[in-house]
Coordinates of C-alpha atoms (C1' of nucleotides) in Angstrom, one line a residue:
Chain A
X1 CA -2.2 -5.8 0.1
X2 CA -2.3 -6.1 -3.9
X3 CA -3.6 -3.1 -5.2
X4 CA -6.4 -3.4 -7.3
X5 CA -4.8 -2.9 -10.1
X6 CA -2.5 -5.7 -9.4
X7 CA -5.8 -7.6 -9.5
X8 CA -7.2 -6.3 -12.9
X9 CA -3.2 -7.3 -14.3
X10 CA -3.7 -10.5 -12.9
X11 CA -7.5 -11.0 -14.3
X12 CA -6.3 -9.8 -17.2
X13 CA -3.2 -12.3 -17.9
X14 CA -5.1 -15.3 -16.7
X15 CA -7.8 -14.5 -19.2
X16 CA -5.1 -13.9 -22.1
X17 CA -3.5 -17.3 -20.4
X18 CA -6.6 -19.6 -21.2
X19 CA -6.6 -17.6 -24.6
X20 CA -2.9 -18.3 -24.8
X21 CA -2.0 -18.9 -29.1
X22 CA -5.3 -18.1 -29.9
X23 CA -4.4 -14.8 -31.6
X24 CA -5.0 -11.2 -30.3
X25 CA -7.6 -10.2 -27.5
X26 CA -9.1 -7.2 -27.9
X27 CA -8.8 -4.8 -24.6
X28 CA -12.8 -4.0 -25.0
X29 CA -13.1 -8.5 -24.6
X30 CA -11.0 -8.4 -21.4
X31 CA -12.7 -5.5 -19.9
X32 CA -15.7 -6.5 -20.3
X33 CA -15.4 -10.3 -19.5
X34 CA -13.3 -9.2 -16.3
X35 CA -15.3 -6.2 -15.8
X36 CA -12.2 -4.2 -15.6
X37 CA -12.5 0.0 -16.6
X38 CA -11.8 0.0 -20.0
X39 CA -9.2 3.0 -19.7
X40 CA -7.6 1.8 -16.9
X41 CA -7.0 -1.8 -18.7
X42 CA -5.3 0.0 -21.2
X43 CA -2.6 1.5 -18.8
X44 CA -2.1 -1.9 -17.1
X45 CA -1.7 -4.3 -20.4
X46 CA 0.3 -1.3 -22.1
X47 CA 2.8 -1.6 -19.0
X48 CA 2.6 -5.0 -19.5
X49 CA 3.7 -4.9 -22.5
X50 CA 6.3 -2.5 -22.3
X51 CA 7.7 -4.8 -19.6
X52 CA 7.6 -7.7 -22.5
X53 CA 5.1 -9.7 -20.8
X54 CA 2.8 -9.0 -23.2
X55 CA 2.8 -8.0 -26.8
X56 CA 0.3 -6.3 -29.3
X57 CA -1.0 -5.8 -32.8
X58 CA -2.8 -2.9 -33.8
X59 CA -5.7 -2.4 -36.5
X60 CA -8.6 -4.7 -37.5
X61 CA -7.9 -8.1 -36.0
X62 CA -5.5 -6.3 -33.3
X63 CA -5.8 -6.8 -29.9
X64 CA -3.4 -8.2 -27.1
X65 CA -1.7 -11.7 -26.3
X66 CA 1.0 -13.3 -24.0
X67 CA 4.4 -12.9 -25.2
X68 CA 6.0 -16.3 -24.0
X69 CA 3.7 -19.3 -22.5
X70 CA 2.0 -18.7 -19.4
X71 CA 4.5 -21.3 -17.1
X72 CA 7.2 -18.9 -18.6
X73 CA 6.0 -15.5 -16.4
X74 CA 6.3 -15.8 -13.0
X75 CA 4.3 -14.3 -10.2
X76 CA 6.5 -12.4 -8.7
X77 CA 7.7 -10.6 -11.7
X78 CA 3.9 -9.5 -12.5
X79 CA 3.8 -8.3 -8.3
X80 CA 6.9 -6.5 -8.9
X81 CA 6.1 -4.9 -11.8
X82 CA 2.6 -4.0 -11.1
X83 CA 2.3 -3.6 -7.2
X84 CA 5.6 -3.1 -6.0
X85 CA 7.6 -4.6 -3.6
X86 CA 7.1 -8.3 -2.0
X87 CA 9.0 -7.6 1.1
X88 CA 7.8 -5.7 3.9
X89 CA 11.1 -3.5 4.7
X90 CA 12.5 -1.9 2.0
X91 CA 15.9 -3.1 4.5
X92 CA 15.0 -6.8 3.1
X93 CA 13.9 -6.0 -0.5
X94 CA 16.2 -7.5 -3.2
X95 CA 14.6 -5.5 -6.3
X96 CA 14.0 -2.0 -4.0
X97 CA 16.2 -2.5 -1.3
X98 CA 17.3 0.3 0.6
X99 CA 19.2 0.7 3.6
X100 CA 17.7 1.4 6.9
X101 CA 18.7 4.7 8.4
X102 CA 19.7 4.5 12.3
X103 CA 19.7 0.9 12.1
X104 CA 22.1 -1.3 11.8
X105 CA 21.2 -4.6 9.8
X106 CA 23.2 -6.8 11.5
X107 CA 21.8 -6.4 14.6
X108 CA 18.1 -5.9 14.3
X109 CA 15.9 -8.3 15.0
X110 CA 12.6 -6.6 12.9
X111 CA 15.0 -7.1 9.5
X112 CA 15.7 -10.8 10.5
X113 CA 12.0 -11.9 10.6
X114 CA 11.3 -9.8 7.6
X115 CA 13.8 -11.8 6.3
X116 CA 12.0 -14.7 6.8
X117 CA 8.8 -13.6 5.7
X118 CA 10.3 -12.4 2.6
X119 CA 11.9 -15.8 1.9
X120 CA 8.7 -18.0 2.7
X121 CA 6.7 -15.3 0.3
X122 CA 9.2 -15.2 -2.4
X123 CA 9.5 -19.0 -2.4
X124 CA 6.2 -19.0 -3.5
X125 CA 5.7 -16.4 -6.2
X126 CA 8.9 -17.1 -7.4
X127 CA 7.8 -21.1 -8.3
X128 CA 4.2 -20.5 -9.5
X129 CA 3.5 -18.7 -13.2
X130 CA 0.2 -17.4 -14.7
X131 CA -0.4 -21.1 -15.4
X132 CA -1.6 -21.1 -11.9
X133 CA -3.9 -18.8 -12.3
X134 CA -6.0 -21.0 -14.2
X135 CA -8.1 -23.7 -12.6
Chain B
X1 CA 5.3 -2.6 2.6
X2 CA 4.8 -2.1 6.2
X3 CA 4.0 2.1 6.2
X4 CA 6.2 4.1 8.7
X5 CA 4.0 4.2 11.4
X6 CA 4.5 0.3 11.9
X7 CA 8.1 0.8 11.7
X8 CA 7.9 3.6 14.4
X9 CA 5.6 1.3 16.4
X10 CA 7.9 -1.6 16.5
X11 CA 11.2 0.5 16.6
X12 CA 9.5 1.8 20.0
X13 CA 8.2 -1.0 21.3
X14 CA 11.6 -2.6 20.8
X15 CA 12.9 -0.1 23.1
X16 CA 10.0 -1.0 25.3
X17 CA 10.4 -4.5 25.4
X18 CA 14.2 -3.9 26.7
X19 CA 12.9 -1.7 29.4
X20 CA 10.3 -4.2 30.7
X21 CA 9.6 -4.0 34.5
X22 CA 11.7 -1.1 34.9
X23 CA 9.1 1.5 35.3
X24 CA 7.3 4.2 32.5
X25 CA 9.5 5.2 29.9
X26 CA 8.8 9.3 28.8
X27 CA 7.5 9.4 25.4
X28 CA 10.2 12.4 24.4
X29 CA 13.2 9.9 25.7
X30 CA 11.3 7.0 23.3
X31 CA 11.4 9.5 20.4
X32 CA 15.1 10.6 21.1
X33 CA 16.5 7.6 21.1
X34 CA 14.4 6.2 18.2
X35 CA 14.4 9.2 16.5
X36 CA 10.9 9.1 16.2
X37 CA 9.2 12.3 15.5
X38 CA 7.4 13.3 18.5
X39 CA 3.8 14.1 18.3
X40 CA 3.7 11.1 15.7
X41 CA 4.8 8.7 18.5
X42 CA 2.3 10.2 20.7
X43 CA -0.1 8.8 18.5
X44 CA 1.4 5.4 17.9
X45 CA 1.9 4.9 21.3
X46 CA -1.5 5.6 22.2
X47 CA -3.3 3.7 19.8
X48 CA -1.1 0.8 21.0
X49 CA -2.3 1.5 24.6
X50 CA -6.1 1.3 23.6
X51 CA -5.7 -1.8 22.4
X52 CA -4.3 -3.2 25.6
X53 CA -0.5 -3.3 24.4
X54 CA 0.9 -0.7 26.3
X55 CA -0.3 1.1 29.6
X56 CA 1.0 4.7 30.8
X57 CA 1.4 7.1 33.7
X58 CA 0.5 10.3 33.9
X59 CA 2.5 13.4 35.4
X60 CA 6.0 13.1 36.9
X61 CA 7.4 10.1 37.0
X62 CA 5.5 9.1 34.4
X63 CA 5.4 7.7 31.3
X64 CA 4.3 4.3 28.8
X65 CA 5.3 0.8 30.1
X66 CA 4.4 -2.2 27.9
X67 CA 1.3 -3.7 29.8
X68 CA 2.5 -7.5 29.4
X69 CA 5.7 -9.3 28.8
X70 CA 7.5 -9.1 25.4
X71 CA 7.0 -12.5 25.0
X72 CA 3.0 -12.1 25.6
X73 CA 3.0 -9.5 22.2
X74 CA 2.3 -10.8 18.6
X75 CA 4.2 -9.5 16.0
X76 CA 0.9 -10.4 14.0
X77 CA -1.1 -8.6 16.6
X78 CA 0.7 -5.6 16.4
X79 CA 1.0 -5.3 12.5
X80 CA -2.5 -5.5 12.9
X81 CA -3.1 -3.4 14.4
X82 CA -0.7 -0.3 12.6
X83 CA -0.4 -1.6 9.7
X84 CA -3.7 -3.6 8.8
X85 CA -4.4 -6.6 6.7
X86 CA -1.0 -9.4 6.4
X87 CA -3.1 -11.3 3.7
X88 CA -2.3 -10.2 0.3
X89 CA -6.4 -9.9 -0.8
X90 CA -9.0 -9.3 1.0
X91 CA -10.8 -12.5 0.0
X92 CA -8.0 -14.6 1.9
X93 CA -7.9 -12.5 5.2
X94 CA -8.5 -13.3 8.6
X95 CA -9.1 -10.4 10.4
X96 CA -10.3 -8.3 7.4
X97 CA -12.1 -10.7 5.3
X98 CA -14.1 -9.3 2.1
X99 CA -16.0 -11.4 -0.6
X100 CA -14.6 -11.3 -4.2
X101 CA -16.7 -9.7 -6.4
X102 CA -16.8 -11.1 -10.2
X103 CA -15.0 -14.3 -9.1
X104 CA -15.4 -17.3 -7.4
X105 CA -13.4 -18.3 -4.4
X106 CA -13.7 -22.0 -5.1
X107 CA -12.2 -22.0 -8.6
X108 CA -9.9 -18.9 -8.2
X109 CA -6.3 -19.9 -8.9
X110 CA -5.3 -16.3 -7.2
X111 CA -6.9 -17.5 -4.2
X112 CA -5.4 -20.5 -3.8
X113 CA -1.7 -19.0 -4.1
X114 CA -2.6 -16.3 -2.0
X115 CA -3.7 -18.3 0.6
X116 CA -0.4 -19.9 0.5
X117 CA 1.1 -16.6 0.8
X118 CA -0.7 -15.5 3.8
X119 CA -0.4 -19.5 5.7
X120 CA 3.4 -18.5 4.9
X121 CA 3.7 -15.7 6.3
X122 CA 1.4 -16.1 9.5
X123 CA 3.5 -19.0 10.6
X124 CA 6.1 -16.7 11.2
X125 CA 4.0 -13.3 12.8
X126 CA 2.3 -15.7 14.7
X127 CA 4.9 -16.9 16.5
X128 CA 7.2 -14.4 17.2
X129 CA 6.4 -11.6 19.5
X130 CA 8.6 -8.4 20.7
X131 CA 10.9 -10.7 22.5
X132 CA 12.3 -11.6 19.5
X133 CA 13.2 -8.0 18.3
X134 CA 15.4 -7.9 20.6
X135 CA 18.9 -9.0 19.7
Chain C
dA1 C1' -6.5 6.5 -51.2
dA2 C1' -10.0 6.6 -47.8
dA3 C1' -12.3 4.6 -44.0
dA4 C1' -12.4 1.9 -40.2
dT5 C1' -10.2 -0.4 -36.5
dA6 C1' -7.7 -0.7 -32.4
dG7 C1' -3.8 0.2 -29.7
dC8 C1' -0.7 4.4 -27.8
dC9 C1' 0.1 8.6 -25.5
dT10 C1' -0.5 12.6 -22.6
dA11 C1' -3.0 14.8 -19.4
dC12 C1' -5.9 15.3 -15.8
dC13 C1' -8.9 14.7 -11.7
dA14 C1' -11.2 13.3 -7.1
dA15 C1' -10.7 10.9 -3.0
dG16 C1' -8.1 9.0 0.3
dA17 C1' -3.8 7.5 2.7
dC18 C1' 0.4 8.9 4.8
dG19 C1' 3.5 11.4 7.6
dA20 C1' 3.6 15.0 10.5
dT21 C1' 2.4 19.0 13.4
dA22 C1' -0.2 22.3 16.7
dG23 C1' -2.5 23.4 20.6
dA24 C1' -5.4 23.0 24.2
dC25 C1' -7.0 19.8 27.9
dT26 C1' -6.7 16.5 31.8
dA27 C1' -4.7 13.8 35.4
dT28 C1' -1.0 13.1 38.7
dT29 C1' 2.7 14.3 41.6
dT30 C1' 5.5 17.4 44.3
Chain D
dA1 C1' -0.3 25.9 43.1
dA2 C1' 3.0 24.5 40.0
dA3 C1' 5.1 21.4 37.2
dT4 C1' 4.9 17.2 34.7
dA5 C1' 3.4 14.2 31.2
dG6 C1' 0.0 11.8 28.8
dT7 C1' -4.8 12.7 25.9
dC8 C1' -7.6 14.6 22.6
dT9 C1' -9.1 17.1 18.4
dA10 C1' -8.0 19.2 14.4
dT11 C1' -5.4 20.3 10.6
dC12 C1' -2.2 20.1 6.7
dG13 C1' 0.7 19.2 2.6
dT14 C1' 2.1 15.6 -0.4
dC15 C1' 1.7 11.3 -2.7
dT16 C1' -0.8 7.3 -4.3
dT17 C1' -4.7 5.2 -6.1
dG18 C1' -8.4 4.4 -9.2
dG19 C1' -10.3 6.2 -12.9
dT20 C1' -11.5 9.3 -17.1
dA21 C1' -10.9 12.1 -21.5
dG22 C1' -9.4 12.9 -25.9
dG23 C1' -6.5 13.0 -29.5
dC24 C1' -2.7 10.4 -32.1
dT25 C1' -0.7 6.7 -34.7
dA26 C1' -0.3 2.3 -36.9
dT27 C1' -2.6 -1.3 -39.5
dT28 C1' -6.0 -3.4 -42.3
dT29 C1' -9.9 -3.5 -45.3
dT30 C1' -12.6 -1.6 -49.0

DNA sequence: AAAATAGCCTACCAAGACGATAGACTATTT
DNA sequence: AAATAGTCTATCGTCTTGGTAGGCTATTTT
């Protein structure tokens, strides 16, 4: 499951999406539009940033915007970033793999169907942008 | 991420599955093997018998046998089960279906990719059952 | 320069989930 | 009766999640 702040970031970007070259957002406009907690918004859009998804501009007339055009940022980078990882096993992760203890991966039947599931989820995410978001 | 527990579940019934029609299996030789801790498997292994997966003996001889053919067990079923929800959101889940709040299913382009998550990844959980943890 | 604006940073907190353990109880078999 | 082996209830420490508070810093306007 997304956590919920995965579904604030993505409220969030698909708002600053349709408002996409229209100058700065200010946090209080999302939050309140969204109905998101105004503190916790911050957190989320400054780790956005921080992870150059989004940018900002401080003082009067400041706010937040996207950093590159919505069909640019990808899914599964916002899901990654946000929420974590998209596979089920960390054994089948590609960004947080890990290997499985008293296990081998060769022979284990669990890590080839999570392998599946990872690929049919990841082709997905990995082909749809925050451009998708809006409808 | 599937949590421990499901990874415990299906390590055992793995082991299980193998030992179908060959009478109970003790939980301690289940935890040895799988190294498993053992009062956590106790727990695992019950919950799975409640819900009609596994079925046990009691006193010598005894033991947890898997209550229908690996084949008969859906790898949906069982994550389930441990694990909860497959769906990414709530609002596009089968089994533990909520209602968005602030946002409208029809025009909800998070919805719609979701969905395609979840119609992903249940055409894989929902046909493949413990037979096919077996290598 | 001062005041106002608005994002940035650090810290904290309550509630719940997660992984695990303890111990007593009950049913079955020998 | 004794041994075996699952069942039940309760507890526990740690981490994550969702959210809050308050001060700091950069920018703009007056």
């Amino acid at each position: 499951m997304l956590s919920k702040k995965s579904q604030y970031a993505f409220k969030a970007l698909a708002y600053l999406a349709i408002k996409y070259n229209q100058g700065p957002v200010l946090i209080s406009e999302i939050a309140k539009k969204k109905k998101i907690p105004l503190k916790f918004l911050e957190n989320i859009l400054l780790e956005l940033k921080k992870a150059g998804i989004l940018d900002s501009k401080k003082g009067k007339g400041g706010g937040y915007f996207l950093n590159k055009s919505p069909e640019k940022v990808k899914m599964a980078t916002v899901i990654r970033l946000i929420n974590g990882p998209i596979a089920m096993l960390p054994c089948v992760s590609l960004y947080f793999y890990e290997r499985c203890k008293n296990c081998d991966e060769k022979h284990c039947g669990l890590h080839d169907m999570m392998l599946e599931v990872r690929d049919a989820t990841l082709n997905i995410v990995e082909n749809r942008t925050l451009k998708d978001l809006i409808v």
